[in-house]
PDB file of C-alpha atoms in Angstrom:
ATOM      1  CA  ASN A   1     -41.157   4.285 -12.410  1.00 35.00           C
ATOM      2  CA  LEU A   2     -38.592   1.612 -12.796  1.00 36.00           C
ATOM      3  CA  LEU A   3     -39.150   1.333 -16.336  1.00 36.00           C
ATOM      4  CA  ILE A   4     -37.797   4.537 -17.091  1.00 37.00           C
ATOM      5  CA  LEU A   5     -34.095   4.217 -16.252  1.00 38.00           C
ATOM      6  CA  VAL A   6     -34.178   0.479 -17.918  1.00 38.00           C
ATOM      7  CA  PRO A   7     -34.392   2.601 -21.238  1.00 39.00           C
ATOM      8  CA  ALA A   8     -31.985   5.291 -20.257  1.00 40.00           C
ATOM      9  CA  ALA A   9     -29.365   3.415 -19.173  1.00 40.00           C
ATOM     10  CA  ALA A  10     -29.175   1.645 -22.776  1.00 41.00           C
ATOM     11  CA  GLU A  11     -29.010   4.629 -24.415  1.00 42.00           C
ATOM     12  CA  ALA A  12     -26.546   6.218 -22.582  1.00 40.00           C
ATOM     13  CA  LYS A  13     -24.279   2.937 -22.318  1.00 40.00           C
ATOM     14  CA  LYS A  14     -24.388   4.036 -26.380  1.00 40.00           C
ATOM     15  CA  ALA A  15     -23.660   7.545 -26.131  1.00 40.00           C
ATOM     16  CA  VAL A  16     -19.989   7.315 -27.820  1.00 39.00           C
ATOM     17  CA  LEU A  17     -17.505  10.216 -24.943  1.00 39.00           C
ATOM     18  CA  PRO A  18     -14.664  10.427 -25.537  1.00 42.00           C
ATOM     19  CA  ALA A  19     -13.208   8.127 -23.714  1.00 45.00           C
ATOM     20  CA  PRO A  20     -11.211  10.190 -20.563  1.00 46.00           C
ATOM     21  CA  ALA A  21      -7.585   9.093 -19.107  1.00 50.00           C
ATOM     22  CA  LYS A  22      -7.769   5.886 -16.921  1.00 53.00           C
ATOM     23  CA  GLY A  23      -7.403   7.956 -14.051  1.00 55.00           C
ATOM     24  CA  GLU A  24      -9.725   9.821 -14.693  1.00 53.00           C
ATOM     25  CA  GLU A  25     -12.358   7.425 -15.368  1.00 56.00           C
ATOM     26  CA  THR A  26     -10.815   5.401 -12.373  1.00 71.00           C
ATOM     27  CA  SER A  27     -11.832   7.627 -10.440  1.00 89.00           C
ATOM     28  CA  ALA A  28     -14.562   9.487 -11.946  1.00 91.00           C
ATOM     29  CA  LYS A  29     -16.757   6.550 -11.113  1.00 94.00           C
ATOM     30  CA  ARG A  30     -15.125   5.207  -8.039  1.00 95.00           C
ATOM     31  CA  ARG A  31     -16.835   8.820  -7.113  1.00 95.00           C
ATOM     32  CA  ASP A  32     -20.183   8.071  -8.875  1.00 96.00           C
ATOM     33  CA  VAL A  33     -20.004   4.168  -7.572  1.00 96.00           C
ATOM     34  CA  LYS A  34     -20.072   5.981  -3.868  1.00 96.00           C
ATOM     35  CA  GLN A  35     -21.545   8.983  -4.885  1.00 96.00           C
ATOM     36  CA  PHE A  36     -24.703   5.597  -5.299  1.00 95.00           C
ATOM     37  CA  LEU A  37     -23.300   4.093  -1.968  1.00 94.00           C
ATOM     38  CA  ALA A  38     -24.243   7.410  -0.388  1.00 94.00           C
ATOM     39  CA  LEU A  39     -28.050   7.581  -2.051  1.00 94.00           C
ATOM     40  CA  THR A  40     -29.162   4.042  -1.684  1.00 91.00           C
ATOM     41  CA  GLY A  41     -27.592   3.313   2.037  1.00 88.00           C
ATOM     42  CA  ARG A  42     -26.282   0.469   1.004  1.00 87.00           C
ATOM     43  CA  VAL A  43     -23.251   0.496   3.436  1.00 91.00           C
ATOM     44  CA  PRO A  44     -25.582   0.935   6.596  1.00 90.00           C
ATOM     45  CA  LEU A  45     -27.696  -1.144   5.333  1.00 84.00           C
ATOM     46  CA  ASN A  46     -25.638  -3.461   5.239  1.00 86.00           C
ATOM     47  CA  VAL A  47     -23.500  -2.529   7.784  1.00 90.00           C
ATOM     48  CA  GLU A  48     -26.752  -3.717  10.179  1.00 88.00           C
ATOM     49  CA  ALA A  49     -27.384  -6.575   8.736  1.00 86.00           C
ATOM     50  CA  ALA A  50     -24.305  -8.099   9.491  1.00 89.00           C
ATOM     51  CA  ARG A  51     -24.565  -6.795  12.713  1.00 91.00           C
ATOM     52  CA  LYS A  52     -28.206  -8.893  13.203  1.00 89.00           C
ATOM     53  CA  SER A  53     -26.259 -12.325  11.123  1.00 89.00           C
ATOM     54  CA  ILE A  54     -23.645 -11.579  14.495  1.00 91.00           C
ATOM     55  CA  ARG A  55     -26.659 -11.487  17.266  1.00 91.00           C
ATOM     56  CA  GLU A  56     -28.634 -14.317  15.445  1.00 90.00           C
ATOM     57  CA  MET A  57     -25.188 -16.366  15.317  1.00 90.00           C
ATOM     58  CA  LYS A  58     -25.069 -15.736  18.794  1.00 90.00           C
ATOM     59  CA  ALA A  59     -28.361 -16.802  19.908  1.00 91.00           C
ATOM     60  CA  ARG A  60     -28.247 -19.804  18.209  1.00 89.00           C
ATOM     61  CA  SER A  61     -24.442 -20.726  19.207  1.00 86.00           C
ATOM     62  CA  SER A  62     -22.696 -23.016  21.925  1.00 83.00           C
ATOM     63  CA  LYS A  63     -22.324 -20.706  25.266  1.00 85.00           C
ATOM     64  CA  GLU A  64     -19.274 -22.007  24.968  1.00 88.00           C
ATOM     65  CA  ILE A  65     -17.967 -19.350  22.976  1.00 89.00           C
ATOM     66  CA  PRO A  66     -16.193 -17.251  25.257  1.00 90.00           C
ATOM     67  CA  GLU A  67     -17.948 -13.492  25.158  1.00 90.00           C
ATOM     68  CA  ALA A  68     -14.891 -12.054  23.875  1.00 91.00           C
ATOM     69  CA  PHE A  69     -15.171 -13.059  20.851  1.00 90.00           C
ATOM     70  CA  TRP A  70     -18.413 -11.682  20.475  1.00 91.00           C
ATOM     71  CA  ALA A  71     -17.354  -8.153  21.078  1.00 91.00           C
ATOM     72  CA  GLU A  72     -14.388  -8.220  19.310  1.00 91.00           C
ATOM     73  CA  LEU A  73     -16.798 -10.197  15.952  1.00 90.00           C
ATOM     74  CA  GLU A  74     -18.959  -7.163  15.752  1.00 90.00           C
ATOM     75  CA  LYS A  75     -16.221  -4.807  15.883  1.00 90.00           C
ATOM     76  CA  VAL A  76     -15.979  -5.836  11.889  1.00 89.00           C
ATOM     77  CA  PRO A  77     -18.557  -4.407  10.447  1.00 88.00           C
ATOM     78  CA  THR A  78     -18.008  -1.274   9.834  1.00 92.00           C
ATOM     79  CA  ALA A  79     -19.148   1.676   7.099  1.00 92.00           C
ATOM     80  CA  SER A  80     -15.342   1.649   5.274  1.00 93.00           C
ATOM     81  CA  ALA A  81     -15.255  -1.763   5.443  1.00 92.00           C
ATOM     82  CA  PHE A  82     -18.120  -2.747   3.681  1.00 91.00           C
ATOM     83  CA  GLU A  83     -17.322   0.790   1.106  1.00 94.00           C
ATOM     84  CA  SER A  84     -14.451  -0.798   0.600  1.00 93.00           C
ATOM     85  CA  LEU A  85     -16.770  -3.969  -0.346  1.00 92.00           C
ATOM     86  CA  LEU A  86     -19.125  -2.387  -2.362  1.00 93.00           C
ATOM     87  CA  ILE A  87     -16.821  -0.409  -4.390  1.00 95.00           C
ATOM     88  CA  PRO A  88     -15.249  -2.744  -6.662  1.00 95.00           C
ATOM     89  CA  ILE A  89     -18.083  -5.072  -7.039  1.00 95.00           C
ATOM     90  CA  TYR A  90     -20.142  -1.719  -8.122  1.00 95.00           C
ATOM     91  CA  GLU A  91     -17.601  -0.619  -9.982  1.00 96.00           C
ATOM     92  CA  ARG A  92     -17.338  -3.942 -11.967  1.00 95.00           C
ATOM     93  CA  ARG A  93     -21.378  -4.455 -12.873  1.00 95.00           C
ATOM     94  CA  TYR A  94     -21.791  -0.821 -14.271  1.00 95.00           C
ATOM     95  CA  THR A  95     -20.309   1.813 -16.623  1.00 94.00           C
ATOM     96  CA  ASP A  96     -19.916   5.199 -15.429  1.00 93.00           C
ATOM     97  CA  ALA A  97     -22.855   6.279 -18.319  1.00 95.00           C
ATOM     98  CA  GLU A  98     -25.035   3.377 -16.183  1.00 96.00           C
ATOM     99  CA  LEU A  99     -23.723   5.197 -12.612  1.00 96.00           C
ATOM    100  CA  LYS A 100     -25.272   8.787 -14.346  1.00 96.00           C
ATOM    101  CA  VAL A 101     -28.505   8.030 -15.563  1.00 97.00           C
ATOM    102  CA  ILE A 102     -29.065   5.986 -11.749  1.00 96.00           C
ATOM    103  CA  ILE A 103     -27.751   8.222  -9.696  1.00 97.00           C
ATOM    104  CA  ARG A 104     -30.698  11.102 -12.216  1.00 97.00           C
ATOM    105  CA  PHE A 105     -32.665   8.967 -11.882  1.00 97.00           C
ATOM    106  CA  LEU A 106     -32.271   8.107  -7.660  1.00 96.00           C
ATOM    107  CA  GLN A 107     -32.235  11.958  -6.945  1.00 96.00           C
ATOM    108  CA  THR A 108     -36.236  12.397  -8.468  1.00 96.00           C
ATOM    109  CA  PRO A 109     -38.537  12.512  -6.208  1.00 96.00           C
ATOM    110  CA  GLU A 110     -39.364   8.543  -7.486  1.00 96.00           C
ATOM    111  CA  GLY A 111     -36.197   8.168  -6.885  1.00 95.00           C
ATOM    112  CA  ARG A 112     -36.099   8.624  -2.926  1.00 94.00           C
ATOM    113  CA  THR A 113     -39.284   6.581  -3.292  1.00 94.00           C
ATOM    114  CA  PHE A 114     -37.237   3.862  -4.305  1.00 93.00           C
ATOM    115  CA  ILE A 115     -34.617   4.399  -1.833  1.00 90.00           C
ATOM    116  CA  LEU A 116     -36.959   4.971   0.922  1.00 89.00           C
ATOM    117  CA  ASN A 117     -38.866   1.947   0.237  1.00 91.00           C
ATOM    118  CA  ASP A 118     -36.314  -0.679  -1.418  1.00 88.00           C
ATOM    119  CA  GLY A 119     -34.148  -1.105   1.598  1.00 79.00           C
ATOM    120  CA  VAL A 120     -36.658  -2.098   4.290  1.00 83.00           C
ATOM    121  CA  ALA A 121     -38.136  -4.389   0.831  1.00 89.00           C
ATOM    122  CA  GLN A 122     -35.042  -5.800   0.521  1.00 83.00           C
ATOM    123  CA  MET A 123     -34.209  -6.774   4.116  1.00 80.00           C
ATOM    124  CA  GLU A 124     -38.302  -7.726   4.091  1.00 90.00           C
ATOM    125  CA  SER A 125     -37.439  -9.851   0.838  1.00 90.00           C
ATOM    126  CA  GLY A 126     -34.595 -11.947   3.348  1.00 83.00           C
ATOM    127  CA  GLU A 127     -36.420 -11.971   6.415  1.00 87.00           C
ATOM    128  CA  ALA A 128     -39.173 -13.800   4.369  1.00 91.00           C
ATOM    129  CA  PHE A 129     -37.095 -16.291   2.312  1.00 88.00           C
ATOM    130  CA  ARG A 130     -35.936 -16.884   5.432  1.00 84.00           C
ATOM    131  CA  HIS A 131     -38.154 -18.225   7.110  1.00 87.00           C
ATOM    132  CA  TYR A 132     -39.988 -20.096   4.331  1.00 90.00           C
ATOM    133  CA  MET A 133     -36.342 -21.544   4.261  1.00 88.00           C
ATOM    134  CA  GLU A 134     -36.745 -22.906   7.338  1.00 86.00           C
ATOM    135  CA  ASP A 135     -40.614 -23.615   7.389  1.00 88.00           C
ATOM    136  CA  HIS A 136     -39.160 -26.381   4.600  1.00 84.00           C
ATOM    137  CA  SER A 137     -36.360 -27.796   5.927  1.00 86.00           C
ATOM    138  CA  LYS A 138     -38.341 -28.473   9.288  1.00 83.00           C
ATOM    139  CA  ARG A 139     -41.591 -29.877   7.654  1.00 86.00           C
ATOM    140  CA  LEU A 140     -38.376 -32.340   5.634  1.00 86.00           C
ATOM    141  CA  MET A 141     -36.807 -32.831   8.881  1.00 86.00           C
ATOM    142  CA  GLN A 142     -39.574 -34.582   9.782  1.00 85.00           C
ATOM    143  CA  LYS A 143     -40.066 -36.119   6.970  1.00 85.00           C
ATOM    144  CA  TYR A 144     -36.551 -37.867   6.802  1.00 86.00           C
ATOM    145  CA  ALA A 145     -36.321 -38.083  10.727  1.00 81.00           C
ATOM    146  CA  PRO A 146     -35.107 -42.225  11.229  1.00 83.00           C
ATOM    147  CA  PRO A 147     -38.371 -43.855  12.438  1.00 82.00           C
ATOM    148  CA  LYS A 148     -38.417 -43.455  16.523  1.00 82.00           C
ATOM    149  CA  LYS A 149     -37.865 -46.923  18.500  1.00 76.00           C
TER     150      LYS A 149
END
């Protein structure tokens, strides 16, 4: 079903639309990016991933790092902070026409299924890759460890 999106986005890119005024284009595109982020749940997923990363860093860190550091670091990942970081990225990567096609897709039953599964699949993929790299690095560390005396 996702393959349907690619030709539709290509057709939307070819469409000749009257050029909006510069300020109108930016605000309309920004609204579309915000709608895309809201539909996909990218912001809360990134906030949760950041908080998980902080918990993992804390577990691996020196016990000498004060609890106040971790408490303050935990406050850093907020929805507004991540939205501010993500908006310019999506504004650079997609045209407004492409965003409109993607949003229309995400509002279909197939798009909603994609939304429900994609975030979790991305998190699972990241976790699987992390474990994969940890396993390989452990084997390589054993292989290249200096001989015991």
